[in-house]
Coordinates of C-alpha atoms and ligand atoms in Angstrom, one line a residue:
X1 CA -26.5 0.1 -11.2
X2 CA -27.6 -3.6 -10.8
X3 CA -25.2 -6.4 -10.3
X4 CA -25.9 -7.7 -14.1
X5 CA -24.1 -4.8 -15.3
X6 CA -21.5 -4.7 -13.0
X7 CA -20.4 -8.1 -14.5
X8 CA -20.7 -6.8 -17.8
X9 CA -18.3 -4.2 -16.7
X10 CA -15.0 -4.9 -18.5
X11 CA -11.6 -3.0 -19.1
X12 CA -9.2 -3.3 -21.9
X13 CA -5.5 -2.0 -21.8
X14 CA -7.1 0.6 -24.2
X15 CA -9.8 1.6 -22.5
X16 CA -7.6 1.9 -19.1
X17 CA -5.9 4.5 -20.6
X18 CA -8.2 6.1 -22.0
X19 CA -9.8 6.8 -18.5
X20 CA -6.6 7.5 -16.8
X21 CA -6.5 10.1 -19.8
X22 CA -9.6 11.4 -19.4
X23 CA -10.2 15.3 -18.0
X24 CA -14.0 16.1 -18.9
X25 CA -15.4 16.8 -15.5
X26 CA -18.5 14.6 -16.1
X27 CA -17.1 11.6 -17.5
X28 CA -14.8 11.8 -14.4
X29 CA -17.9 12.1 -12.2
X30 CA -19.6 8.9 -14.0
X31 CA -15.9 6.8 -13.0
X32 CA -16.0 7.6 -9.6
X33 CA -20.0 6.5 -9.8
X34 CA -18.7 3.3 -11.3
X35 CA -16.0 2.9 -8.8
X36 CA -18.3 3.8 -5.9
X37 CA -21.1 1.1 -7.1
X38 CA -18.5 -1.5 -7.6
X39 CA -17.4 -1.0 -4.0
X40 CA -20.6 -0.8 -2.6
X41 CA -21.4 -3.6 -4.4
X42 CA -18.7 -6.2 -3.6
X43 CA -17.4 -4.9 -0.2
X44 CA -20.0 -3.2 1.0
X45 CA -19.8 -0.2 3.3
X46 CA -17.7 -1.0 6.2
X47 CA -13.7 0.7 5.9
X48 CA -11.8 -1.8 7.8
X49 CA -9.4 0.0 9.9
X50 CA -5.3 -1.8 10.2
X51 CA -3.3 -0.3 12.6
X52 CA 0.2 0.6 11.3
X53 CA 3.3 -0.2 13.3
X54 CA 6.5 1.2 11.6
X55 CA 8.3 -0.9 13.5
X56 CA 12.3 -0.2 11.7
X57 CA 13.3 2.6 10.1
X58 CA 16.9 0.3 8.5
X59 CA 17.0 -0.6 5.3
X60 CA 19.3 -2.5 3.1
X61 CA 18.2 -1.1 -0.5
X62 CA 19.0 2.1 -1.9
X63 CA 15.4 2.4 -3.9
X64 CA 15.6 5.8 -6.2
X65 CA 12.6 7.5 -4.3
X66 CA 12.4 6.5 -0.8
X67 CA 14.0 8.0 1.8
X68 CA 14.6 5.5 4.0
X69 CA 17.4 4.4 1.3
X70 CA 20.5 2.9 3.2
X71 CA 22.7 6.0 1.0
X72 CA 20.3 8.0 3.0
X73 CA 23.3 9.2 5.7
X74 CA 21.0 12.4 7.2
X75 CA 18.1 10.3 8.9
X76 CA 18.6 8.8 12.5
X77 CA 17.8 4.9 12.4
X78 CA 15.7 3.0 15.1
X79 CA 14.4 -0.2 15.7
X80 CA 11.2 -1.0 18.0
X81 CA 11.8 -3.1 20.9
X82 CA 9.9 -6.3 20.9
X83 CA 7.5 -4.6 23.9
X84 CA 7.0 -2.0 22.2
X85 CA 5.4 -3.4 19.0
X86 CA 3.7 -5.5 21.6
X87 CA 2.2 -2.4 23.7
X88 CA 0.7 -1.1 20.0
X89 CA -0.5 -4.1 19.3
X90 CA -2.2 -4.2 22.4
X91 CA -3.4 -0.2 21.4
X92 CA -4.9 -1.8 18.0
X93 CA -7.1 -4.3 20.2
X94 CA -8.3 -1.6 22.4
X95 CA -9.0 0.7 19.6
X96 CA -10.9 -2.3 18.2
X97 CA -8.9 -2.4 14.7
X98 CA -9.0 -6.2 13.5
X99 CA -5.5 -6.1 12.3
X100 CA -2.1 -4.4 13.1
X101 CA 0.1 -4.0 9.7
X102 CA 4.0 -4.7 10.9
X103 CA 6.3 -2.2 8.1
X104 CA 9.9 -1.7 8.2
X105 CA 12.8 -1.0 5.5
X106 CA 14.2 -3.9 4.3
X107 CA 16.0 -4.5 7.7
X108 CA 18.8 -7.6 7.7
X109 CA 18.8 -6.7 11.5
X110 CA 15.3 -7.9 12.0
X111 CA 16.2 -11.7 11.9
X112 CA 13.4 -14.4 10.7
X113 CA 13.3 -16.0 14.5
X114 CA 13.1 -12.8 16.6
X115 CA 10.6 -11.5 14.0
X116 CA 8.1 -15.2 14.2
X117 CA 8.5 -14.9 18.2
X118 CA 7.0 -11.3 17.9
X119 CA 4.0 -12.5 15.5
X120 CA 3.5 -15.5 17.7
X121 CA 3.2 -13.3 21.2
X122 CA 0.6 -10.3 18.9
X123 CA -1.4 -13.6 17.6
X124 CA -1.1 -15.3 21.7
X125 CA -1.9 -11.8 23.6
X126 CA -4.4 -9.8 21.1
X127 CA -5.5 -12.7 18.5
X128 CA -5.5 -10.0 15.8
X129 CA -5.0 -10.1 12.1
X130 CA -1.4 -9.9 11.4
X131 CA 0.3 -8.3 8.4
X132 CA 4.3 -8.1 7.4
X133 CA 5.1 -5.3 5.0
X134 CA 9.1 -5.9 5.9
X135 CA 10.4 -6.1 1.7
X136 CA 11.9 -9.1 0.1
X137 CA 12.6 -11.8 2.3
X138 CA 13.2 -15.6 1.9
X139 CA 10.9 -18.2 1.2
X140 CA 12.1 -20.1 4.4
X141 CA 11.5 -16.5 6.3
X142 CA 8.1 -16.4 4.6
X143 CA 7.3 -19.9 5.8
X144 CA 8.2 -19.4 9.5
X145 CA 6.7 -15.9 9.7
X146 CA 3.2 -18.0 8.5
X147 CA 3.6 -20.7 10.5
X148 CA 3.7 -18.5 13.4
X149 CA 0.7 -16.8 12.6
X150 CA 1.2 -14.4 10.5
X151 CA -1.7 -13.8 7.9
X152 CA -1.0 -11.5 4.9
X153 CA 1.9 -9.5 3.5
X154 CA 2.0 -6.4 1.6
X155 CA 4.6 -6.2 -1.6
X156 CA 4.1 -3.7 -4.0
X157 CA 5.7 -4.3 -7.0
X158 CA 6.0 -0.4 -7.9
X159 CA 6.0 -0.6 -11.5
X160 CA 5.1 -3.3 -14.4
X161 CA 7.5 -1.9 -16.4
X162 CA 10.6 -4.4 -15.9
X163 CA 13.1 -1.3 -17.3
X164 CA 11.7 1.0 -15.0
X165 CA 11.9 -0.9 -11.9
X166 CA 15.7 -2.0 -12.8
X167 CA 16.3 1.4 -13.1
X168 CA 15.0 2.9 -9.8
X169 CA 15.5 -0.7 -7.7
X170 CA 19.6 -1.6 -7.8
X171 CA 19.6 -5.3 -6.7
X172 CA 21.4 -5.6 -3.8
X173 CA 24.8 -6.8 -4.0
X174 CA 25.1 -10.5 -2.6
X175 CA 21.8 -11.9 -2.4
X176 CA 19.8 -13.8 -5.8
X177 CA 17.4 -11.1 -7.7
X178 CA 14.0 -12.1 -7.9
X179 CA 10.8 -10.6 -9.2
X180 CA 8.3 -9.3 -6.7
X181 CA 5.7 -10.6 -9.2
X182 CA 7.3 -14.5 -8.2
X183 CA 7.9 -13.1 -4.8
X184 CA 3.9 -12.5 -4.8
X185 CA 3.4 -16.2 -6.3
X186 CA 4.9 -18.2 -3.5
X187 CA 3.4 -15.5 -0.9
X188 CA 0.3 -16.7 -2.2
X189 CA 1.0 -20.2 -2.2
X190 CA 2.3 -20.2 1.6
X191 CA -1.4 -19.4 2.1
X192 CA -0.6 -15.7 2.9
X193 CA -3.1 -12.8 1.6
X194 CA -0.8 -11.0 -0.3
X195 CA -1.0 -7.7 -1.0
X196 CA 0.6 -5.3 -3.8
X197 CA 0.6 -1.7 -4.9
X198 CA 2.2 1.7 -7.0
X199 CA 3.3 4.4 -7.3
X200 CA 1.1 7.2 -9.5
X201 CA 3.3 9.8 -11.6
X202 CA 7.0 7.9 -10.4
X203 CA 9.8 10.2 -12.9
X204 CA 9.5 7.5 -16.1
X205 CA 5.8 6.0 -15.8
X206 CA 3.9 6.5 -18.6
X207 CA -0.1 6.0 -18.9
X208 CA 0.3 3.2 -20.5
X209 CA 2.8 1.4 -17.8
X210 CA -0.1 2.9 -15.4
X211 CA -2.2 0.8 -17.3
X212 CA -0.5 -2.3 -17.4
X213 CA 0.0 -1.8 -13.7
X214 CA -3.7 -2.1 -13.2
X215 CA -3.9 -4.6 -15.6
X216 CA -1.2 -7.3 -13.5
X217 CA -2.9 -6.8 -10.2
X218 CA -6.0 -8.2 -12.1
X219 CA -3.8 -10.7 -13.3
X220 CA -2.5 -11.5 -9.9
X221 CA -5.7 -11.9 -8.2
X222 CA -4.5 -9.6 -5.4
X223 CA -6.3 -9.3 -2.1
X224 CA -5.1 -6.0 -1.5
X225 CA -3.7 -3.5 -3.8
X226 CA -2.5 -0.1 -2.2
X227 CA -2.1 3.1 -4.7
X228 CA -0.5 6.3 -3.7
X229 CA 1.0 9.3 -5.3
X230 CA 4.7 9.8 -5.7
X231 CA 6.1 12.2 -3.3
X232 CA 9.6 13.7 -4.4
X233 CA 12.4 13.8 -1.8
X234 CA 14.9 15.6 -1.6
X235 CA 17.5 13.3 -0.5
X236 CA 17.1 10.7 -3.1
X237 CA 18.3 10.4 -6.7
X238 CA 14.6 10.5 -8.2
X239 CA 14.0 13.4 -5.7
X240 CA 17.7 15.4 -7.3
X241 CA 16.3 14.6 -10.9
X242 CA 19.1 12.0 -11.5
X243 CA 17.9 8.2 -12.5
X244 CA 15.7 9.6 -15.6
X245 CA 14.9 7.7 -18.4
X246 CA 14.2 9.9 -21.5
X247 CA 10.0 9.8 -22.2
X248 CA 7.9 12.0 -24.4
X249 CA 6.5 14.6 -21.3
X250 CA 3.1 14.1 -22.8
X251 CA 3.2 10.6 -21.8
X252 CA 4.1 11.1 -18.2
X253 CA 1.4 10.0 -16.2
X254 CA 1.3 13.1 -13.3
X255 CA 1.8 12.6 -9.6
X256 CA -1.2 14.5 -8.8
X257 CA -4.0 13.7 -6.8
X258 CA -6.7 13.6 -9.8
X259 CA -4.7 10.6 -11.5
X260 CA -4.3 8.6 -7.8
X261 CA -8.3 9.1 -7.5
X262 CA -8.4 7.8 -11.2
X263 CA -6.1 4.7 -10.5
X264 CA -8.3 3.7 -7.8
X265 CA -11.2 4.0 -9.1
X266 CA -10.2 1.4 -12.1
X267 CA -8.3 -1.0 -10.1
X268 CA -11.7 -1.1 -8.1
X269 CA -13.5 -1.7 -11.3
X270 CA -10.4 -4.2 -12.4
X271 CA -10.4 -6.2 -8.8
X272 CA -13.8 -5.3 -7.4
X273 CA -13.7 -7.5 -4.2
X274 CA -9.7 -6.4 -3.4
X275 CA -9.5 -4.5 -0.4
X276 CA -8.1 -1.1 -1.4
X277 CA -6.6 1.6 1.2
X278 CA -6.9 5.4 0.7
X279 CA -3.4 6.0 1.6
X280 CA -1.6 7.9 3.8
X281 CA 0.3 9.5 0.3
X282 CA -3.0 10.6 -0.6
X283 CA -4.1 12.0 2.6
X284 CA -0.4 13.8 2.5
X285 CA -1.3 15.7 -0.9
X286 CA -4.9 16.7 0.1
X287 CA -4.8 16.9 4.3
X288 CA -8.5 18.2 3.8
X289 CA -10.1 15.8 1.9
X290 CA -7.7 13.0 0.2
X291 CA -8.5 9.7 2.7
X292 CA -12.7 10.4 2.1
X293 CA -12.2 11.1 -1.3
X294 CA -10.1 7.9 -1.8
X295 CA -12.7 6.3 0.1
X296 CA -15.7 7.5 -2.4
X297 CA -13.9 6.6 -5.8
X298 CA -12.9 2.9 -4.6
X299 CA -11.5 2.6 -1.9
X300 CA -12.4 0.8 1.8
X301 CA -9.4 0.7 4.1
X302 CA -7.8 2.7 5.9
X303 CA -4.8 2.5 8.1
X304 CA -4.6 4.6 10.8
X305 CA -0.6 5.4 12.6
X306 CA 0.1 3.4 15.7
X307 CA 3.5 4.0 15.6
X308 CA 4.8 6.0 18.9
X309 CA 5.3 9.9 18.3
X310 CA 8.8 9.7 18.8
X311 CA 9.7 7.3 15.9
X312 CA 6.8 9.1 13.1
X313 CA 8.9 11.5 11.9
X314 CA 11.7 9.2 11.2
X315 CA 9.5 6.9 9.0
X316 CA 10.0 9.5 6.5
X317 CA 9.5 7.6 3.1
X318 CA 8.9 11.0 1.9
X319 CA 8.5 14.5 3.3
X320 CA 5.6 16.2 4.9
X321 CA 4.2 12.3 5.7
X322 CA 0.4 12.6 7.5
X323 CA -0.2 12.2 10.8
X324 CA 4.0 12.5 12.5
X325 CA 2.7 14.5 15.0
X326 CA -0.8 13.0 16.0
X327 CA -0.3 10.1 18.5
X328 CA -2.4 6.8 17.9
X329 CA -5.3 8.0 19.9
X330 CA -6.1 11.3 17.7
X331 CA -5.6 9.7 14.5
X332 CA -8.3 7.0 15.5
X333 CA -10.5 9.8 16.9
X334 CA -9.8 11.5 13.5
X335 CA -10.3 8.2 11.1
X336 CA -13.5 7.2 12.7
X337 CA -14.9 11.2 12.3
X338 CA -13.7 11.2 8.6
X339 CA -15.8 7.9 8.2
X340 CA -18.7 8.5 9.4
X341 CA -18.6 12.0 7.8
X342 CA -19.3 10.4 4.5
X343 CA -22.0 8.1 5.8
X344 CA -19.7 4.8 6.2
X345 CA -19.3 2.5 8.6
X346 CA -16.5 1.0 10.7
X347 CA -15.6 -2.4 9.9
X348 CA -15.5 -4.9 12.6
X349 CA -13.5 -8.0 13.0
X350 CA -10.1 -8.8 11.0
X351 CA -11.8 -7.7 7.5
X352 CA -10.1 -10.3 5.1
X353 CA -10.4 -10.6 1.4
X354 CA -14.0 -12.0 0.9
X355 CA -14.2 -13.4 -2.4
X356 CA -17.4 -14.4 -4.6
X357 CA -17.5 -17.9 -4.0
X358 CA -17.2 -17.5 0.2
X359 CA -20.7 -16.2 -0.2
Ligands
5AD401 N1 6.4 8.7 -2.5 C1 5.3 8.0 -2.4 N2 5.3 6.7 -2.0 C2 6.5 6.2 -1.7 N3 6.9 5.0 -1.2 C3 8.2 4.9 -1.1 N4 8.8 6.1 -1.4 C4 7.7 6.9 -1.8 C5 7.7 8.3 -2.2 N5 8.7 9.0 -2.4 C6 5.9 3.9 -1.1 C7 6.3 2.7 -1.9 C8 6.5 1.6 -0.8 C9 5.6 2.1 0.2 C10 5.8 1.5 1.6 O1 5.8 3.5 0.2 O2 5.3 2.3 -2.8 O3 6.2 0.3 -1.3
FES402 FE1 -3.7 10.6 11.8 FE2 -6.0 12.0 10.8 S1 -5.4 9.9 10.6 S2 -4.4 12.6 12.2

């Protein structure tokens, strides 16, 4: 495919769904051949690798599917010690990732000065890429955490649909409500890369809110846009069948791995030079195969688990998460094999959104 028709290359909501509708075997192949040129074309083929430090388990918000939800009373809480993040931040520079990702709940107990001095001494010691994934936060929290050094954050709004995400995200009581599309506004104008993502098949989404999903992280001009698969768990309200809103079963969009692969591969075609993880939800619902499949139908990162062993298994967002008993080291060893398996290279150096006109 040249780059003339690349340009050409150009999705309406109705076409969107179409494709995420689409089952005939070859059509499907000819989207992932899109998906993969468009990569290829605007990325290229190094898979930047960003260590993951899951660095509080806490969390403030009781979100209908995740099961770090503060209602959640079974699963034991912890907190990293600042030396500890620092010791895996120091793994990520030997391991030569470009960039350690920083992801808690929504934890009140992480305060906005402790959290800058822990950027500041990653960014002093390691001079890595630094990204927050640590939920809504204040602007004035957002400024500090940049001027100390921090360089992207990762937000996904979940869901375009605004009845959906009121019904599955209770405010919390207390503190203003604000979108996380106005949250991803003035991340962007503090000079942060900002991130976003969904959900595929959440109990309510329909293919055409899919759609529109894909649709507003064009809109947004996102540098990074991470898509996984709903996982049901048990201890949460989506997870017991409670928090349903009545839709027509045939416009469900599933939580299978065929319509994750399918998101991808459009939101590639949508934001061809975003970076876009195979995620660690995919690689959960197909151990075998998901993270290289991912990576083949549109996708270029990956983030391998630096998080120490003895915390994993209480990061669990949902059950059966990859990698909670591998330990840093196997999960690079097993990463960098899975790469190379499918004839890509390993990115080198921090790996930030390149865009069209930096060239
Ligand atoms: N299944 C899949 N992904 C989930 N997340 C939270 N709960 C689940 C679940 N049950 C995702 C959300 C969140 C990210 C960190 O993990 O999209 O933003
Ligand atoms: Fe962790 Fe494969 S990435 S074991």
């Amino acid at each position: 495919m040249t780059n003339e028709t690349l340009e050409k290359y150009d999705l309406d909501h109705a076409s969107i769904v179409a494709w995420l509708r689409e089952e005939d075997p070859a059509r499907l192949a000819e989207l992932w051949a899109r998906a993969d040129a468009v990569r290829k074309a605007h990325v290229g083929d190094a898979v930047h690798l960003r260590g993951l430090i899951e660095i509080s388990n806490h969390c403030a918000r009781e979100c209908g599917y995740c099961g770090l939800r503060a209602g959640n009373r079974d699963l034991e809480r912890y907190r990293m010690p600042e030396d500890e993040i620092i010791a895996c931040a120091h793994d990520a520079k030997t391991y030569q990732y470009g960039t350690v990702v920083l992801q808690s709940g929504e934890d009140y107990g992480i305060t906005a000065e402790w959290m800058a001095s822990v950027i500041r001494r990653i960014k002093t010691e390691t001079g890595l890429a630094v990204t927050l994934s640590l939920g809504e936060r204040t602007d004035e929290e957002l400024a500090l955490w940049r001027e100390a050094g921090a360089n992207r954050y990762l937000l996904r709004f979940e869901t375009s649909d605004p009845d959906l995400y009121r019904l599955i995200h209770p405010p919390l009581k207390g503190r203003p409500e604000r979108s996380r599309i106005e949250m991803l506004r003035a991340l962007q104008s503090l000079g942060y890369e900002a991130g976003s993502g969904v959900m595929v098949g959440i109990p309510g989404q329909t293919y055409e809110t899919l759609a529109r999903d894909i649709e507003t992280f064009r809109g947004l001009d996102l540098d990074m846009i991470g898509i996984g698969p709903y996982i049901s768990h048990p201890a949460t309200p989506l997870g017991e069948g409670a928090w349903r809103r009545p839709i027509d079963e045939h416009d469900q969009a599933p939580n299978t791995e065929l319509m994750t692969y399918k998101a991808v591969a459009l939101t590639r075609l949508a934001c061809p030079e975003a970076n876009i993880p195979s995620t660690t939800a995919l690689a959960t619902i197909n151990t075998a195969q998901g993270r290289e499949l991912g990576l083949m139908r549109g996708a270029n990162i990956v983030m391998p688990n630096l998080t120490p062993v003895k915390y994993r298994a209480l990061y669990e967002i949902y059950p059966a998460k990859a990698c909670i008993n591998e330990t840093s080291g196997e999960c690079r060893t097993c990463l960098t094999a899975r790469i190379r398996s499918i004839g890509r290279e390993i990115g080198q150096g921090p790996g930030e959104r390149k865009r069209r006109s930096d060239a």
